[in-house]
mmCIF file of C-alpha atoms in Angstrom:
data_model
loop_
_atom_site.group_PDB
_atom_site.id
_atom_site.type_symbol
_atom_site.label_atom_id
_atom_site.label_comp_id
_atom_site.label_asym_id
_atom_site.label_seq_id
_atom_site.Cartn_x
_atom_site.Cartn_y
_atom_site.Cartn_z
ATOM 1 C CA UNK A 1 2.080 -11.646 -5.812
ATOM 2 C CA UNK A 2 -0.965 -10.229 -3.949
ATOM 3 C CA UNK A 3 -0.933 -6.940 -6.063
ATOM 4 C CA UNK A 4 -2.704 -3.683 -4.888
ATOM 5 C CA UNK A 5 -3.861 -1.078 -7.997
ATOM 6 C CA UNK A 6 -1.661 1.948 -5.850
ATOM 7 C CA UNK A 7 0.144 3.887 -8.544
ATOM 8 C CA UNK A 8 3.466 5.663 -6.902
ATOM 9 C CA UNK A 9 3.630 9.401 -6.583
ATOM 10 C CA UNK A 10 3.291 11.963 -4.198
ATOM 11 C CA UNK A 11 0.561 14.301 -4.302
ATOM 12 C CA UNK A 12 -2.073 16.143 -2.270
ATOM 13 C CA UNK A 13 -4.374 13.174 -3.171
ATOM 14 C CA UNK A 14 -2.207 10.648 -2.143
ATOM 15 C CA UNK A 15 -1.349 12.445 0.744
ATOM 16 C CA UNK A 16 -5.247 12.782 1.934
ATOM 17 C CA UNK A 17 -5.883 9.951 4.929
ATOM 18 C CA UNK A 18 -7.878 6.820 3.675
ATOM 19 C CA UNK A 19 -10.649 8.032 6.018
ATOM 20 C CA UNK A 20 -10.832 11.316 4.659
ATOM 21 C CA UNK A 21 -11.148 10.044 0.861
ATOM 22 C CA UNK A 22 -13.595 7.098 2.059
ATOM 23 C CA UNK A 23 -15.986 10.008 3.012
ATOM 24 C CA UNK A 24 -15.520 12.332 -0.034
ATOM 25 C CA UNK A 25 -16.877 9.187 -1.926
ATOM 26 C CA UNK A 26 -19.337 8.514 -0.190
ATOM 27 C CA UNK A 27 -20.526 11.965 -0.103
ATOM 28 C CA UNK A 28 -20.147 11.989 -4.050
ATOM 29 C CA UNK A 29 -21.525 8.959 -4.647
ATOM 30 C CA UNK A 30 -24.497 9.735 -2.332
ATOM 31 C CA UNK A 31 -25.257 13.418 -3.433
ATOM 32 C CA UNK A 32 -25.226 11.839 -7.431
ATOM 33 C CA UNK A 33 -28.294 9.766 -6.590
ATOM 34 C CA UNK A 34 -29.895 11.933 -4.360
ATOM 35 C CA UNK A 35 -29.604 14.934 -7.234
ATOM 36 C CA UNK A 36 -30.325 13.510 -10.394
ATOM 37 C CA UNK A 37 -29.773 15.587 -13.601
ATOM 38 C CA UNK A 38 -26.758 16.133 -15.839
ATOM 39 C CA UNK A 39 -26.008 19.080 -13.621
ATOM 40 C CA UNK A 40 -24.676 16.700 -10.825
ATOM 41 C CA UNK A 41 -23.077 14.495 -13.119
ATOM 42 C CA UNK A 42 -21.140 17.279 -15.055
ATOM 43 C CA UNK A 43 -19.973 18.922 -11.772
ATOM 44 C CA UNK A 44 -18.648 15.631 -10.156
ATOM 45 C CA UNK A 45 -17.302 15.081 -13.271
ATOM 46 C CA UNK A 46 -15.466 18.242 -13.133
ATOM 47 C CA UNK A 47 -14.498 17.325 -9.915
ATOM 48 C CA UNK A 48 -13.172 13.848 -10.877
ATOM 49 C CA UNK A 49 -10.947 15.351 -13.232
ATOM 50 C CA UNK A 50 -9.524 17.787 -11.058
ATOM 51 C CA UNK A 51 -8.636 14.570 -8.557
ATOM 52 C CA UNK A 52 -7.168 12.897 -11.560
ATOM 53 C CA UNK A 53 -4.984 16.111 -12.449
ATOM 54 C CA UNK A 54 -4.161 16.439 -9.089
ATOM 55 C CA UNK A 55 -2.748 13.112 -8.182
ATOM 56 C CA UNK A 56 -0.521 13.060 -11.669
ATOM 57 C CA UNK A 57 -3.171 10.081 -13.303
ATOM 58 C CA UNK A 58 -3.221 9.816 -17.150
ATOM 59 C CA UNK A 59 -6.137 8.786 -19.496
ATOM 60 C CA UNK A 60 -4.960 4.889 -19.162
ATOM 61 C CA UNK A 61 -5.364 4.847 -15.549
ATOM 62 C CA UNK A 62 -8.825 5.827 -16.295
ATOM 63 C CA UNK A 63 -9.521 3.703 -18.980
ATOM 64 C CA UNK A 64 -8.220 0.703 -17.150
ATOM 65 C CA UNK A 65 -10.738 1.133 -14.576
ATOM 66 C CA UNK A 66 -14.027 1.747 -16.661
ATOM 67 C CA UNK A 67 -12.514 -1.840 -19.022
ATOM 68 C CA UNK A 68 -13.763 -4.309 -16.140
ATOM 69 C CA UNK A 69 -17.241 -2.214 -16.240
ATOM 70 C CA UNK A 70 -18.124 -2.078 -20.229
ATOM 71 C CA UNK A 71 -20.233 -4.907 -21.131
ATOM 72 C CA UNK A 72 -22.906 -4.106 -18.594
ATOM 73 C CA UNK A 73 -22.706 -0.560 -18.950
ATOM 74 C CA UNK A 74 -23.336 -1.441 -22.681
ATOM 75 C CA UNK A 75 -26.252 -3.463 -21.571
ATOM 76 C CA UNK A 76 -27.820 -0.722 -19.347
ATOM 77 C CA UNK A 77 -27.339 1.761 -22.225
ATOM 78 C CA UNK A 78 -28.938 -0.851 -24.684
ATOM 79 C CA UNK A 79 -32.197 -1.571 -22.626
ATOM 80 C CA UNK A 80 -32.674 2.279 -21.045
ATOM 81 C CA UNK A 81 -32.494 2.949 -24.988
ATOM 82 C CA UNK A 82 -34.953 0.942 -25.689
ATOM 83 C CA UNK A 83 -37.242 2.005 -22.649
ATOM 84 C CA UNK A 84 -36.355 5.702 -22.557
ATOM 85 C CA UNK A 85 -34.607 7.676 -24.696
ATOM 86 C CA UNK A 86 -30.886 8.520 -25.920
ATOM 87 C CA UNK A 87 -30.873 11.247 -23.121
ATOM 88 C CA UNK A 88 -31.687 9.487 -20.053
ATOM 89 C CA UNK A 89 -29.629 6.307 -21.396
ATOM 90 C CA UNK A 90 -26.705 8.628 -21.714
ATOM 91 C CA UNK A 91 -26.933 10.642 -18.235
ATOM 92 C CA UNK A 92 -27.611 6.858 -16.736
ATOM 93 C CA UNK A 93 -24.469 5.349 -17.744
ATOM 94 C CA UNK A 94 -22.296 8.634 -17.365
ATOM 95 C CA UNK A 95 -23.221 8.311 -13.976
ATOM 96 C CA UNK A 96 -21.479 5.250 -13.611
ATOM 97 C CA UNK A 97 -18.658 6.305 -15.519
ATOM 98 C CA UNK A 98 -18.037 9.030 -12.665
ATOM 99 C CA UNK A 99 -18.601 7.136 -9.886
ATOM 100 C CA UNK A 100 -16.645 4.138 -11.482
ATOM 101 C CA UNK A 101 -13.837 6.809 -11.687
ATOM 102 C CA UNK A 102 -14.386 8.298 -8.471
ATOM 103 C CA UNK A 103 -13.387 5.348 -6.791
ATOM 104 C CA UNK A 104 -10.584 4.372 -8.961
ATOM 105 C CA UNK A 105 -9.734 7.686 -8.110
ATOM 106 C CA UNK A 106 -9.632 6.766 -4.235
ATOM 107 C CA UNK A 107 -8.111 2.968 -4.653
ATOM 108 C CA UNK A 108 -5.295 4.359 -7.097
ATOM 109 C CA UNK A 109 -3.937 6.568 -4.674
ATOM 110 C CA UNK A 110 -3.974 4.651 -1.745
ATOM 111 C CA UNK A 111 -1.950 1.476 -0.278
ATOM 112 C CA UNK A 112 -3.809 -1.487 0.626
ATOM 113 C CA UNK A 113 -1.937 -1.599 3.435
ATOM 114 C CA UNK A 114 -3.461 1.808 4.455
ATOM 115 C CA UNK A 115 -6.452 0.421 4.350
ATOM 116 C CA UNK A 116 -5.583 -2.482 6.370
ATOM 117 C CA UNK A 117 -3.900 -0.681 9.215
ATOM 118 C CA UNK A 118 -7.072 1.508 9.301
ATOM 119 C CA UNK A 119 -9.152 -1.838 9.687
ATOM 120 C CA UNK A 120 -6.520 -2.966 12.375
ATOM 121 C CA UNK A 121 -6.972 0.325 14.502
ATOM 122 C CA UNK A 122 -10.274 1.305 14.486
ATOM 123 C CA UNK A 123 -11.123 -2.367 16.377
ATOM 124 C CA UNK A 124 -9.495 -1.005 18.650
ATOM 125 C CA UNK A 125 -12.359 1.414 19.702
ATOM 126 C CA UNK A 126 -14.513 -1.779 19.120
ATOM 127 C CA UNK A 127 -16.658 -3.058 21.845
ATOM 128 C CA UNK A 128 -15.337 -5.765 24.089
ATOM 129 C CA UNK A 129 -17.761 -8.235 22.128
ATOM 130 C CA UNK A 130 -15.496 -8.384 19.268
ATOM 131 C CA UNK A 131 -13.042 -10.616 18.521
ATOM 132 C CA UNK A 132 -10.297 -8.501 17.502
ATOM 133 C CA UNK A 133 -7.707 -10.502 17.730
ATOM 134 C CA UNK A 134 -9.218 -13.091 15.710
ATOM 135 C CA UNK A 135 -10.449 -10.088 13.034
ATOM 136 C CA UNK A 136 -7.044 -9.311 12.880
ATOM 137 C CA UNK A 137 -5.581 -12.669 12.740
ATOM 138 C CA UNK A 138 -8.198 -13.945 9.829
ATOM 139 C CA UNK A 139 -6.969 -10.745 8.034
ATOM 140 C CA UNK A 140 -3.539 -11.616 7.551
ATOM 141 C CA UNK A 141 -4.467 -15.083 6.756
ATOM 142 C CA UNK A 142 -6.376 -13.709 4.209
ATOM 143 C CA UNK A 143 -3.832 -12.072 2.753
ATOM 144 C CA UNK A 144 -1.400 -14.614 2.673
ATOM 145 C CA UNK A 145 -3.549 -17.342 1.533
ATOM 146 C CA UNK A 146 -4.820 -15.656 -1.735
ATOM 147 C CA UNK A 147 -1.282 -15.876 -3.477
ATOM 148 C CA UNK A 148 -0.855 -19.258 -1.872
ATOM 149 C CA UNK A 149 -3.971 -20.436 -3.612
ATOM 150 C CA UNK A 150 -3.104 -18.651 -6.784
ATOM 151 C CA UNK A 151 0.224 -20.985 -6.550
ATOM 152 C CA UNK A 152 -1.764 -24.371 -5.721
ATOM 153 C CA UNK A 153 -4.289 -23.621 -8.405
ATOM 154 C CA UNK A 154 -1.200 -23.335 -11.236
ATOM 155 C CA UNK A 155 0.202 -26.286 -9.968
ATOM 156 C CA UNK A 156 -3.235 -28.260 -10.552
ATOM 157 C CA UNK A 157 -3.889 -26.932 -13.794
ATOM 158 C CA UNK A 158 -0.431 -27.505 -14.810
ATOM 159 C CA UNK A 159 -0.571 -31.479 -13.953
ATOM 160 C CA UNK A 160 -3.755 -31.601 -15.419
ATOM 161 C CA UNK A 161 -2.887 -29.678 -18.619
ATOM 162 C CA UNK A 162 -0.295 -33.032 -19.088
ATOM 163 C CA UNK A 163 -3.341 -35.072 -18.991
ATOM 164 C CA UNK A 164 -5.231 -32.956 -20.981
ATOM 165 C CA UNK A 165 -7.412 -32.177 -18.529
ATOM 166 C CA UNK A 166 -7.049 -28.670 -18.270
ATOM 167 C CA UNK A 167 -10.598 -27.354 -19.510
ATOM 168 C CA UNK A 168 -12.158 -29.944 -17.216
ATOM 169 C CA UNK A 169 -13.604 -27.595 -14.286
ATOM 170 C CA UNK A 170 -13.979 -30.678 -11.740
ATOM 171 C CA UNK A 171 -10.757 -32.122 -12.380
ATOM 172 C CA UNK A 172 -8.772 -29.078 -11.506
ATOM 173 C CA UNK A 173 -10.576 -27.665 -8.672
ATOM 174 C CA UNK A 174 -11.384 -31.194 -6.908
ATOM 175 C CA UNK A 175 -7.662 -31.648 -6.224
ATOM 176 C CA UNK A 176 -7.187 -27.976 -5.651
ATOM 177 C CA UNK A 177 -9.680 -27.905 -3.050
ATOM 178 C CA UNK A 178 -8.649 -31.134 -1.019
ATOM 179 C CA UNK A 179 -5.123 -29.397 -1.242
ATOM 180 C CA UNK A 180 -6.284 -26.762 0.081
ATOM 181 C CA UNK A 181 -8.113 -28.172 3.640
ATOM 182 C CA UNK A 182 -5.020 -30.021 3.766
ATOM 183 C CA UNK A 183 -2.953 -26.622 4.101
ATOM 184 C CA UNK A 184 -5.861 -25.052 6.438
ATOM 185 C CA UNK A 185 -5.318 -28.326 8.940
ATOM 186 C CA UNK A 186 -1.825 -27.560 8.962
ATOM 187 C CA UNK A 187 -1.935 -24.092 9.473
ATOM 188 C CA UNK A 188 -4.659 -24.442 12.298
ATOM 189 C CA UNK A 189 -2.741 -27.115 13.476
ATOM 190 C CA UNK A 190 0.576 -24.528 13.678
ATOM 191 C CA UNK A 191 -1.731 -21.739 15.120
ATOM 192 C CA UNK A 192 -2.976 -24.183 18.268
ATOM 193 C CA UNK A 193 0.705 -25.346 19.097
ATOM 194 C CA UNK A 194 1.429 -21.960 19.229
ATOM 195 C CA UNK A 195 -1.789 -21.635 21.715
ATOM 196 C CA UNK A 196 -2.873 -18.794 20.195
ATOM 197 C CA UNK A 197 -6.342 -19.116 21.854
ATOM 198 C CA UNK B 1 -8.737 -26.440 18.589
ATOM 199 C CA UNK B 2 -12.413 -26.088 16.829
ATOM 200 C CA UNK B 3 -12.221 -22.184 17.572
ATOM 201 C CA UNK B 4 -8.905 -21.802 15.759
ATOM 202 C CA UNK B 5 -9.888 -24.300 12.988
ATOM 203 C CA UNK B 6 -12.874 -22.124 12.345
ATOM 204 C CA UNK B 7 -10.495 -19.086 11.992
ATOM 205 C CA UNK B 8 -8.162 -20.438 9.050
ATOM 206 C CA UNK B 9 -11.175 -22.574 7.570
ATOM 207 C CA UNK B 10 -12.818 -18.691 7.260
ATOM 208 C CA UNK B 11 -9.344 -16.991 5.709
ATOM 209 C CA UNK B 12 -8.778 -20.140 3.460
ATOM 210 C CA UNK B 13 -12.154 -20.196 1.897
ATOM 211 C CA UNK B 14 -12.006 -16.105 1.680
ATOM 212 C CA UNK B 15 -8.887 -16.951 -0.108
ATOM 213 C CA UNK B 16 -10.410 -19.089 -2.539
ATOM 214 C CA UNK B 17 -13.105 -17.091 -3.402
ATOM 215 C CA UNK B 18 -11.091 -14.129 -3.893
ATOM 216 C CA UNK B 19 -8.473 -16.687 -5.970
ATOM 217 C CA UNK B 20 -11.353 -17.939 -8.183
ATOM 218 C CA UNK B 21 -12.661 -14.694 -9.231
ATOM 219 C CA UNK B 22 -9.219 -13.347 -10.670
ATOM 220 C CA UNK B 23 -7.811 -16.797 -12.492
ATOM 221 C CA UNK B 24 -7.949 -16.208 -16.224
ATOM 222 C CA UNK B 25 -9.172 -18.900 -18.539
ATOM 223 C CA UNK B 26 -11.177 -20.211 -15.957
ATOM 224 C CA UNK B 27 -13.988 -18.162 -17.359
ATOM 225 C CA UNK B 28 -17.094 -20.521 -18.572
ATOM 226 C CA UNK B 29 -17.662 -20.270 -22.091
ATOM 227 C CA UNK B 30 -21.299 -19.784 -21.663
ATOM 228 C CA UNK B 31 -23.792 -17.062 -22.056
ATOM 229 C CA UNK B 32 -22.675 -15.272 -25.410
ATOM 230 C CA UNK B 33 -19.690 -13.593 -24.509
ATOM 231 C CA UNK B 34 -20.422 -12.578 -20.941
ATOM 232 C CA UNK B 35 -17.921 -12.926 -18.182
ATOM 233 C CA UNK B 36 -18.645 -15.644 -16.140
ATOM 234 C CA UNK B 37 -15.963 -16.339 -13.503
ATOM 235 C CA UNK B 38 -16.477 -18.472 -10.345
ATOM 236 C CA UNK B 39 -16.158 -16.505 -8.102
ATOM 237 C CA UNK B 40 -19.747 -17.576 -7.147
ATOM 238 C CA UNK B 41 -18.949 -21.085 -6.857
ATOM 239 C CA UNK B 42 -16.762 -19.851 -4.283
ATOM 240 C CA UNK B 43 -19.783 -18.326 -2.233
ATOM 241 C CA UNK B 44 -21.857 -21.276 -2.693
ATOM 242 C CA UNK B 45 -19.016 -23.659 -1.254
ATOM 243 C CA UNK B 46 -18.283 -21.109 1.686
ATOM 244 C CA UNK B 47 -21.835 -21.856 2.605
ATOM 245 C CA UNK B 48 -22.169 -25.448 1.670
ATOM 246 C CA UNK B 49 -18.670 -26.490 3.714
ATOM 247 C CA UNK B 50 -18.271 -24.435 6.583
ATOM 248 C CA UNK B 51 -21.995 -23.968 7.313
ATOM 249 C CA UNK B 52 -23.918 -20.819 7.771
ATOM 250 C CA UNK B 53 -22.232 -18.810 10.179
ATOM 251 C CA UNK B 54 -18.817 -19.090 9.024
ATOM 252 C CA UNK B 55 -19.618 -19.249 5.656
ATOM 253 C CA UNK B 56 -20.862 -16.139 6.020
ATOM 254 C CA UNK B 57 -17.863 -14.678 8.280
ATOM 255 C CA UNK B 58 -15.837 -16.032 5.003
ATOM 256 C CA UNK B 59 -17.619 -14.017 2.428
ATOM 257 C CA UNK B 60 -17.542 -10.697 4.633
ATOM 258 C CA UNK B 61 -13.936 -10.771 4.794
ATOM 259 C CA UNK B 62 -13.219 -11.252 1.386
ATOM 260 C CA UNK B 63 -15.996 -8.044 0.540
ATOM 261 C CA UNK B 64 -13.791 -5.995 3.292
ATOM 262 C CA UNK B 65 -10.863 -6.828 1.873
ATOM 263 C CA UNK B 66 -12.026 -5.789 -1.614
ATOM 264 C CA UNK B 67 -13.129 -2.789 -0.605
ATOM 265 C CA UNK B 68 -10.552 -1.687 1.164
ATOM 266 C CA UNK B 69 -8.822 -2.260 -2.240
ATOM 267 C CA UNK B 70 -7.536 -5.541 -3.023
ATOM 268 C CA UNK B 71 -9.126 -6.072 -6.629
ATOM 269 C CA UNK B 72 -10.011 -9.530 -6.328
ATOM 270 C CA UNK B 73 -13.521 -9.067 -8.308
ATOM 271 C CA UNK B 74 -13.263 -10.375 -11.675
ATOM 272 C CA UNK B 75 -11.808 -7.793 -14.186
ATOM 273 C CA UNK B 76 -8.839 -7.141 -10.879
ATOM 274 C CA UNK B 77 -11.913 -4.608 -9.897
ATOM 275 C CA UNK B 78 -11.713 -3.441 -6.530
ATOM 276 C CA UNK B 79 -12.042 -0.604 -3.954
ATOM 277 C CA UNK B 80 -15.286 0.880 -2.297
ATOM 278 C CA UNK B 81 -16.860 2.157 -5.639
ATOM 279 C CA UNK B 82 -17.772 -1.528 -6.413
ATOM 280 C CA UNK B 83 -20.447 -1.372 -3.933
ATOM 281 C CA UNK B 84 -21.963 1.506 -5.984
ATOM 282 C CA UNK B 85 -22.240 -0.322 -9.459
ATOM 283 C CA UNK B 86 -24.576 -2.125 -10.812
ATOM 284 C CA UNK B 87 -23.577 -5.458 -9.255
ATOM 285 C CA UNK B 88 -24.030 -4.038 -5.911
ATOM 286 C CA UNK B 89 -26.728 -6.147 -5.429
ATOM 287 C CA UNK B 90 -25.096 -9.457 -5.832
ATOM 288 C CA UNK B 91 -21.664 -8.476 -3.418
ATOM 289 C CA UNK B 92 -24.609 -7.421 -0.687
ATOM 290 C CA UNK B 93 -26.117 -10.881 -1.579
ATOM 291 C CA UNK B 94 -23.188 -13.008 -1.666
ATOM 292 C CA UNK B 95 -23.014 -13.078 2.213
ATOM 293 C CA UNK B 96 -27.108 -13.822 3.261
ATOM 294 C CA UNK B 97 -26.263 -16.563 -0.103
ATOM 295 C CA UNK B 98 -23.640 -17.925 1.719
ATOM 296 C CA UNK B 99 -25.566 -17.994 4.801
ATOM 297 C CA UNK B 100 -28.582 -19.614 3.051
ATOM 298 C CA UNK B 101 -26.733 -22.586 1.405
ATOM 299 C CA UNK B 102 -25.172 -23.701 5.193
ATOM 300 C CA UNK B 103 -28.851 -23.435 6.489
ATOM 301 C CA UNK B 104 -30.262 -25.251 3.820
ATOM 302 C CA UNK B 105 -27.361 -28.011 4.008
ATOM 303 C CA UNK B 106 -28.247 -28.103 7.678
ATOM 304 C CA UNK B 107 -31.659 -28.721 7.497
ATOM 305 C CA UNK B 108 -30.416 -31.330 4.599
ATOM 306 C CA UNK B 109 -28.058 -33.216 7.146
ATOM 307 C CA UNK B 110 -29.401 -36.514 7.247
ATOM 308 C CA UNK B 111 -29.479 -36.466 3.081
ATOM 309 C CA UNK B 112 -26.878 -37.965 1.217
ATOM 310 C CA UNK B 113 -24.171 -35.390 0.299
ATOM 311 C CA UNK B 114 -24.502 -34.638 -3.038
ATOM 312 C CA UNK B 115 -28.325 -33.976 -3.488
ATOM 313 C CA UNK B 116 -28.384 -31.884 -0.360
ATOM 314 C CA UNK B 117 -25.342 -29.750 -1.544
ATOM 315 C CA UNK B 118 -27.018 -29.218 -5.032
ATOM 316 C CA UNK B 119 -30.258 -27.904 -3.425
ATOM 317 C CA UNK B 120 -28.140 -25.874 -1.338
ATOM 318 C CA UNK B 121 -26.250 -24.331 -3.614
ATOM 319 C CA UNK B 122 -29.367 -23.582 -6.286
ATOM 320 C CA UNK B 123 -31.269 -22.137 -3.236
ATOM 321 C CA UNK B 124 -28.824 -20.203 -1.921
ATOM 322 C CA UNK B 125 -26.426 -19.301 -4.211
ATOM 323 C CA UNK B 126 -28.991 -18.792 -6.983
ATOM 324 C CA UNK B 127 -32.572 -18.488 -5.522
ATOM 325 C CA UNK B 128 -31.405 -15.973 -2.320
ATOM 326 C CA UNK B 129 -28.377 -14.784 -4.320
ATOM 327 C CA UNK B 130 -30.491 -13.417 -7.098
ATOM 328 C CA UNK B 131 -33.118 -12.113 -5.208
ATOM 329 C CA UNK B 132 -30.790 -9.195 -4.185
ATOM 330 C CA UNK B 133 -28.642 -8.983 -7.283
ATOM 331 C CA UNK B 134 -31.744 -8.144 -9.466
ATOM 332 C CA UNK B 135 -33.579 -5.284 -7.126
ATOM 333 C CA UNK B 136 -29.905 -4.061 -6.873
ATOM 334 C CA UNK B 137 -29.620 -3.612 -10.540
ATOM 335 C CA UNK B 138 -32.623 -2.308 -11.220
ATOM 336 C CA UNK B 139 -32.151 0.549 -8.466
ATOM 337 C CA UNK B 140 -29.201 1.347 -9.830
ATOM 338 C CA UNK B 141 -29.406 1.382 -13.556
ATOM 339 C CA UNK B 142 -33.138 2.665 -13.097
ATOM 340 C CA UNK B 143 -34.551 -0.650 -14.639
ATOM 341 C CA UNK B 144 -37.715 -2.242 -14.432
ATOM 342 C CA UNK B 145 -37.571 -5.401 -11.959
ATOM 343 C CA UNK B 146 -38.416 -7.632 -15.428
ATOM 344 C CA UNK B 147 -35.201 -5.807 -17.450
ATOM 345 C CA UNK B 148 -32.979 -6.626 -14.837
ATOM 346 C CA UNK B 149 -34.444 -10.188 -14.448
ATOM 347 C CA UNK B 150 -33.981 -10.512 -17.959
ATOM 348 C CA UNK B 151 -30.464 -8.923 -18.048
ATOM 349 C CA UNK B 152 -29.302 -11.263 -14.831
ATOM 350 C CA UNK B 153 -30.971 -14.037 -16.996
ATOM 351 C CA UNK B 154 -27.635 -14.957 -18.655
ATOM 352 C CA UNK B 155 -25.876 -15.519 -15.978
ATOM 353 C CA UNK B 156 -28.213 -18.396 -14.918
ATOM 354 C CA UNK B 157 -26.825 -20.981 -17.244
ATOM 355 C CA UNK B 158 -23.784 -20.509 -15.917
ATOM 356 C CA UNK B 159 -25.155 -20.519 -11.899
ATOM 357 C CA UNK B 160 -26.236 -23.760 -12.510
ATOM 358 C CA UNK B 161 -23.290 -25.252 -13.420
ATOM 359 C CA UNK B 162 -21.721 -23.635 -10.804
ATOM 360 C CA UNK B 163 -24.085 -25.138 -8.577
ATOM 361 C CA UNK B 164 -23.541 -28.673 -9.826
ATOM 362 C CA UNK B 165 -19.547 -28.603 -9.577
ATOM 363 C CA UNK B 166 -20.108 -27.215 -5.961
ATOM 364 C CA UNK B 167 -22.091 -30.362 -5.015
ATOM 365 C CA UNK B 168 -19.522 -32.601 -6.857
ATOM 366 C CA UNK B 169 -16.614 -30.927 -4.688
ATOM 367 C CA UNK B 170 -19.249 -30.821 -1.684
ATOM 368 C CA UNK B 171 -19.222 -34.954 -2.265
ATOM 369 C CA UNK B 172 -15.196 -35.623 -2.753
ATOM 370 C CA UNK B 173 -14.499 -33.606 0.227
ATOM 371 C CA UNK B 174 -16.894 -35.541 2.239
ATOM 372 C CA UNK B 175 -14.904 -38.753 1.070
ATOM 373 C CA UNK B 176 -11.219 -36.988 1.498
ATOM 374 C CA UNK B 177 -11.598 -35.118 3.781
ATOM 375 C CA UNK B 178 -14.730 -35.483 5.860
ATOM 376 C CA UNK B 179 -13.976 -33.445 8.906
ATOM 377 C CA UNK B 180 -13.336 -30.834 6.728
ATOM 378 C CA UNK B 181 -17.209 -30.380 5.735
ATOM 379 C CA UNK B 182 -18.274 -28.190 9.086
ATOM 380 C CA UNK B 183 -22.066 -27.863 7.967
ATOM 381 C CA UNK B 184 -22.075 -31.572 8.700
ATOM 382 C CA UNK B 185 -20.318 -31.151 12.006
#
């Protein structure tokens, strides 16, 4: 249920290590603030494009991710509009568009568990300090509880959609929330039988 | 026992942040058409339950996790580039916001539940949270500090409500399950 955004093929981009297109966005991201201009913009742009090419990504992959983004792009546009002009409104928000897809870019062509892993072994060059095997631990959690959640907030809103209750905020997320702690006891309660510290 | 406690109580509440920010139709029809999820209820009731520190811990793991990826931001965003928009602000706020309402509902610990979690969730999760989510906007959408104010502005009605269900939650949990409320550990 916990879904990542990977889309399946093989490519040179999808190939690339996590680390490797971490720092090409950064870089890009970095070196489109630091030059402003539509020069910068138009050349990662280009760039972009080639990425998307490259990794076999259509116009709806694209589109997808800018979706999430277009009300407040529409509101920056609106009010640099009104301050500036069409120009600088324009080169402001295709900015964002480019970075926006520069990091789709990244996220579409690589598993979350990737990313994870990579979390997992670089603590292992972490100083003594940290708690790695709690970091790692609380990670997993993580990603088990989120679907398990998902599940105890349906069943809440379902009950409460029989009482007609369903739009009420406090009467779904009350319950879901003492559900909730109740899991978390168990679970600790699991983990320290299992004397994990 | 506390130590491991601590650890789940962190993942859980990561959990339900990320959870609350991805649920459709739990979006508040509020602020002419803009997407309000609650995703920041979520932050304030890290900070208001488990206290400041692992409030905070709760928050950074759910930002790691999203950027490494997992789109839990409402709108299923996710991935590093969300650091780099223009609500970059806010995701480097939610954590010190977090941290703020635990200290605040520490300093509030002899108050009666309720009021105490209410203040701590406007301070924190509105009055600190803001404070980084409108610089961060401004920076980078090249606003004045008033536009972004004023674009942020719509969100507040929203916030507020927020902030009010957090200290009704704040209150039953403290009746259901009052061990469960850490910042009053």
């Amino acid at each position: 249920m916990l879904t990542d955004l990977y889309v399946f093929a093989d490519s040179p981009v999808h190939r690339a290590r996590p680390v490797v297109k971490i720092a090409a966005l950064v870089v890009l991201c970095t070196s489109l603030f630091v030059c402003e201009g539509w020069t910068a913009v138009t050349v990662a742009g280009v760039l972009v494009f080639t990425g998307f090419a490259l990794a076999g990504l259509g116009p709806r992959h694209a589109i997808v991710s800018v979706r999430p983004a277009l009300w407040i792009l529409a509101a920056i546009f609106a009010v640099q509009l009104y301050m500036t002009d069409v120009v600088f409104a324009g080169f402001i928000v295709a900015r964002f568009v480019v970075l926006i897809l520069a990091a789709a870019l990244v996220t579409l062509t690589t598993r979350t568990s990737e990313f994870v892993d990579g979390i997992l072994s670089a603590l292992r060059f972490a100083p003594a300090w940290v708690p790695k095997a709690q970091i790692a631990l609380a990670v997993s959690l993580f990603l088990r509880f989120v679907p398990l959640v998902r599940t105890a907030l349906d069943d809440v809103r379902e009950a409460q959609r029989a009482r007609g209750l369903d739009r009420n905020i406090k009467a779904i997320l009350v319950p879901l929330v003492v559900r909730i702690l109740k899991t978390a006891d168990e679970v600790s309660q699991a983990i320290y039988a299992r004397s994990f510290d | 026992m506390t130590g491991d406690r601590s650890l789940v109580y962190i993942a859980i509440f990561a959990a339900i942040i990320g959870a609350l920010g991805v649920v459709p139709g739990l979006t508040l029809p509020l602020g002419g058409g803009v997407p309000i999820t609650l995703q920041s209820l979520g932050i304030m009731l890290a900070g208001v339950v488990l206290g400041p520190v692992r409030g905070a811990a709760a928050v950074l793991l759910f930002l790691v996790l999203v950027a490494v990826g997992i789109p839990l931001l409402p709108g299923g965003r996710g991935g590093p580039g969300v650091f780099l928009g223009p609500s970059a602000g806010f995701l480097i706020g939610f954590p010190i916001a977090a941290f703020a309402c635990g200290v605040v509902m520490r300093l509030l610990r002899h108050s009666a539940v309720f009021p105490a979690s209410l203040a701590a969730a406007i301070i924190g999760g509105i009055g600190v949270l803001y404070s980084f989510g409108i610089p961060g906007l401004a920076v980078f959408a090249d606003l004045s500090m008033q536009k972004a104010a004023f674009l942020s502005l719509v969100y507040l009605p929203g916030d507020l409500i927020k902030a009010f269900g957090v200290a009704v939650i704040a209150e039953a949990i403290s009746r259901g399950r009052p061990d469960a409320l850490m910042s009053r550990l």
